[in-house]
Amino acid sequence: SCIVGYAMYYFTYDPWIGKLLYLEDFYVMEPYRGLGIGSEILKRLSQIAIKTNCSCMHFLVVIWNKPSIEYYVRRGALDLSTEEGWHLFRFDKENLLRMASGE
């Protein structure tokens, strides 16, 4: 047997929705796509989320990755950037240092 895909996840908490499973990374090697492996991984993640009392699963997909977006939407995922108007922001190290020093 060999590894052909993986999912990296952790648990986090949102004050509005409670505990959630955050899917940090999800990948199936290209030659093994279309064989149901991704669906099995998502099934297992869903079982873990339900078993650990999560109210949902969150994850990011880059805007240009149309096949992945379609894959998730077909399975019932909501695009929060269009549904709820959320935007992802980042403070880089330089700005963290500036804020931390009180500037």
PDB file of C-alpha atoms in Angstrom:
ATOM      1  CA  SER A   1       0.000   0.000   0.000  1.00  0.00           C
ATOM      2  CA  CYS A   2       1.063   3.598  -0.573  1.00  0.00           C
ATOM      3  CA  ILE A   3      -0.190   7.079   0.273  1.00  0.00           C
ATOM      4  CA  VAL A   4      -2.046   8.691  -2.633  1.00  0.00           C
ATOM      5  CA  GLY A   5      -3.756  11.537  -0.773  1.00  0.00           C
ATOM      6  CA  TYR A   6      -4.091  13.259   2.556  1.00  0.00           C
ATOM      7  CA  ALA A   7      -6.136  15.663   4.628  1.00  0.00           C
ATOM      8  CA  MET A   8      -4.667  18.008   7.247  1.00  0.00           C
ATOM      9  CA  TYR A   9      -7.201  19.400   9.703  1.00  0.00           C
ATOM     10  CA  TYR A  10      -7.597  20.826  13.169  1.00  0.00           C
ATOM     11  CA  PHE A  11     -10.396  21.969  15.432  1.00  0.00           C
ATOM     12  CA  THR A  12     -11.176  25.594  16.125  1.00  0.00           C
ATOM     13  CA  TYR A  13     -13.995  27.624  17.618  1.00  0.00           C
ATOM     14  CA  ASP A  14     -16.169  30.380  16.189  1.00  0.00           C
ATOM     15  CA  PRO A  15     -18.230  32.440  18.658  1.00  0.00           C
ATOM     16  CA  TRP A  16     -21.211  32.487  16.262  1.00  0.00           C
ATOM     17  CA  ILE A  17     -21.292  28.835  15.221  1.00  0.00           C
ATOM     18  CA  GLY A  18     -19.318  26.949  17.884  1.00  0.00           C
ATOM     19  CA  LYS A  19     -16.735  24.224  17.370  1.00  0.00           C
ATOM     20  CA  LEU A  20     -15.710  23.504  13.808  1.00  0.00           C
ATOM     21  CA  LEU A  21     -13.321  21.303  11.894  1.00  0.00           C
ATOM     22  CA  TYR A  22     -10.925  23.396   9.809  1.00  0.00           C
ATOM     23  CA  LEU A  23      -9.604  21.560   6.761  1.00  0.00           C
ATOM     24  CA  GLU A  24      -6.162  23.090   6.235  1.00  0.00           C
ATOM     25  CA  ASP A  25      -5.112  20.978   3.252  1.00  0.00           C
ATOM     26  CA  PHE A  26      -6.718  18.238   1.154  1.00  0.00           C
ATOM     27  CA  TYR A  27      -4.996  16.533  -1.750  1.00  0.00           C
ATOM     28  CA  VAL A  28      -5.283  13.435  -3.923  1.00  0.00           C
ATOM     29  CA  MET A  29      -2.488  12.703  -6.424  1.00  0.00           C
ATOM     30  CA  GLU A  30      -3.625  13.316  -9.983  1.00  0.00           C
ATOM     31  CA  PRO A  31      -3.379   9.707 -11.271  1.00  0.00           C
ATOM     32  CA  TYR A  32      -5.717   8.624  -8.445  1.00  0.00           C
ATOM     33  CA  ARG A  33      -8.393  11.296  -8.901  1.00  0.00           C
ATOM     34  CA  GLY A  34     -11.841  10.199 -10.021  1.00  0.00           C
ATOM     35  CA  LEU A  35     -11.625   6.893  -8.136  1.00  0.00           C
ATOM     36  CA  GLY A  36     -13.659   8.009  -5.113  1.00  0.00           C
ATOM     37  CA  ILE A  37     -10.638   8.534  -2.844  1.00  0.00           C
ATOM     38  CA  GLY A  38     -11.463  12.213  -2.240  1.00  0.00           C
ATOM     39  CA  SER A  39     -15.046  11.301  -1.444  1.00  0.00           C
ATOM     40  CA  GLU A  40     -13.863   8.708   1.069  1.00  0.00           C
ATOM     41  CA  ILE A  41     -11.555  11.245   2.728  1.00  0.00           C
ATOM     42  CA  LEU A  42     -14.412  13.776   2.939  1.00  0.00           C
ATOM     43  CA  LYS A  43     -16.679  11.053   4.340  1.00  0.00           C
ATOM     44  CA  ARG A  44     -14.128  10.272   7.062  1.00  0.00           C
ATOM     45  CA  LEU A  45     -13.645  13.977   7.857  1.00  0.00           C
ATOM     46  CA  SER A  46     -17.430  14.361   8.109  1.00  0.00           C
ATOM     47  CA  GLN A  47     -17.585  11.414  10.511  1.00  0.00           C
ATOM     48  CA  ILE A  48     -14.819  12.953  12.640  1.00  0.00           C
ATOM     49  CA  ALA A  49     -16.595  16.346  12.657  1.00  0.00           C
ATOM     50  CA  ILE A  50     -19.918  14.793  13.718  1.00  0.00           C
ATOM     51  CA  LYS A  51     -18.293  12.527  16.343  1.00  0.00           C
ATOM     52  CA  THR A  52     -16.473  15.497  17.921  1.00  0.00           C
ATOM     53  CA  ASN A  53     -19.596  17.723  17.981  1.00  0.00           C
ATOM     54  CA  CYS A  54     -18.520  20.171  15.270  1.00  0.00           C
ATOM     55  CA  SER A  55     -21.239  22.305  13.733  1.00  0.00           C
ATOM     56  CA  CYS A  56     -19.474  22.582  10.364  1.00  0.00           C
ATOM     57  CA  MET A  57     -16.252  22.240   8.383  1.00  0.00           C
ATOM     58  CA  HIS A  58     -14.442  25.286   6.950  1.00  0.00           C
ATOM     59  CA  PHE A  59     -11.749  25.376   4.273  1.00  0.00           C
ATOM     60  CA  LEU A  60     -10.254  27.725   1.691  1.00  0.00           C
ATOM     61  CA  VAL A  61     -10.036  27.199  -2.067  1.00  0.00           C
ATOM     62  CA  VAL A  62      -8.123  29.563  -4.350  1.00  0.00           C
ATOM     63  CA  ILE A  63     -10.411  31.427  -6.730  1.00  0.00           C
ATOM     64  CA  TRP A  64      -8.781  30.032  -9.888  1.00  0.00           C
ATOM     65  CA  ASN A  65      -9.220  26.382  -8.833  1.00  0.00           C
ATOM     66  CA  LYS A  66     -12.571  25.912 -10.595  1.00  0.00           C
ATOM     67  CA  PRO A  67     -12.523  22.073 -10.596  1.00  0.00           C
ATOM     68  CA  SER A  68     -12.133  21.979  -6.801  1.00  0.00           C
ATOM     69  CA  ILE A  69     -14.771  24.667  -6.280  1.00  0.00           C
ATOM     70  CA  GLU A  70     -17.217  22.712  -8.458  1.00  0.00           C
ATOM     71  CA  TYR A  71     -16.302  19.476  -6.622  1.00  0.00           C
ATOM     72  CA  TYR A  72     -17.117  20.987  -3.221  1.00  0.00           C
ATOM     73  CA  VAL A  73     -20.256  22.816  -4.400  1.00  0.00           C
ATOM     74  CA  ARG A  74     -21.610  19.559  -5.902  1.00  0.00           C
ATOM     75  CA  ARG A  75     -21.284  18.041  -2.428  1.00  0.00           C
ATOM     76  CA  GLY A  76     -23.215  20.899  -0.802  1.00  0.00           C
ATOM     77  CA  ALA A  77     -20.467  23.316   0.279  1.00  0.00           C
ATOM     78  CA  LEU A  78     -21.384  27.000   0.463  1.00  0.00           C
ATOM     79  CA  ASP A  79     -19.013  29.625  -0.900  1.00  0.00           C
ATOM     80  CA  LEU A  80     -18.993  32.059   2.043  1.00  0.00           C
ATOM     81  CA  SER A  81     -17.358  34.790  -0.025  1.00  0.00           C
ATOM     82  CA  THR A  82     -20.538  35.011  -2.114  1.00  0.00           C
ATOM     83  CA  GLU A  83     -23.106  33.700   0.400  1.00  0.00           C
ATOM     84  CA  GLU A  84     -21.990  35.782   3.407  1.00  0.00           C
ATOM     85  CA  GLY A  85     -19.525  38.284   1.939  1.00  0.00           C
ATOM     86  CA  TRP A  86     -16.480  37.127   3.926  1.00  0.00           C
ATOM     87  CA  HIS A  87     -12.976  38.170   2.885  1.00  0.00           C
ATOM     88  CA  LEU A  88      -9.744  36.553   4.034  1.00  0.00           C
ATOM     89  CA  PHE A  89      -7.186  39.028   5.394  1.00  0.00           C
ATOM     90  CA  ARG A  90      -3.582  38.664   6.510  1.00  0.00           C
ATOM     91  CA  PHE A  91      -1.248  40.777   8.626  1.00  0.00           C
ATOM     92  CA  ASP A  92       2.299  40.029   7.489  1.00  0.00           C
ATOM     93  CA  LYS A  93       5.253  39.857   9.883  1.00  0.00           C
ATOM     94  CA  GLU A  94       6.234  43.490   9.269  1.00  0.00           C
ATOM     95  CA  ASN A  95       2.786  44.739  10.253  1.00  0.00           C
ATOM     96  CA  LEU A  96       2.627  42.389  13.253  1.00  0.00           C
ATOM     97  CA  LEU A  97       5.921  43.818  14.508  1.00  0.00           C
ATOM     98  CA  ARG A  98       4.691  47.375  13.952  1.00  0.00           C
ATOM     99  CA  MET A  99       1.433  46.755  15.836  1.00  0.00           C
ATOM    100  CA  ALA A 100       3.183  44.820  18.596  1.00  0.00           C
ATOM    101  CA  SER A 101       5.487  47.771  19.250  1.00  0.00           C
ATOM    102  CA  GLY A 102       2.519  50.125  19.492  1.00  0.00           C
ATOM    103  CA  GLU A 103       3.147  52.139  16.324  1.00  0.00           C
TER     104      GLU A 103
END
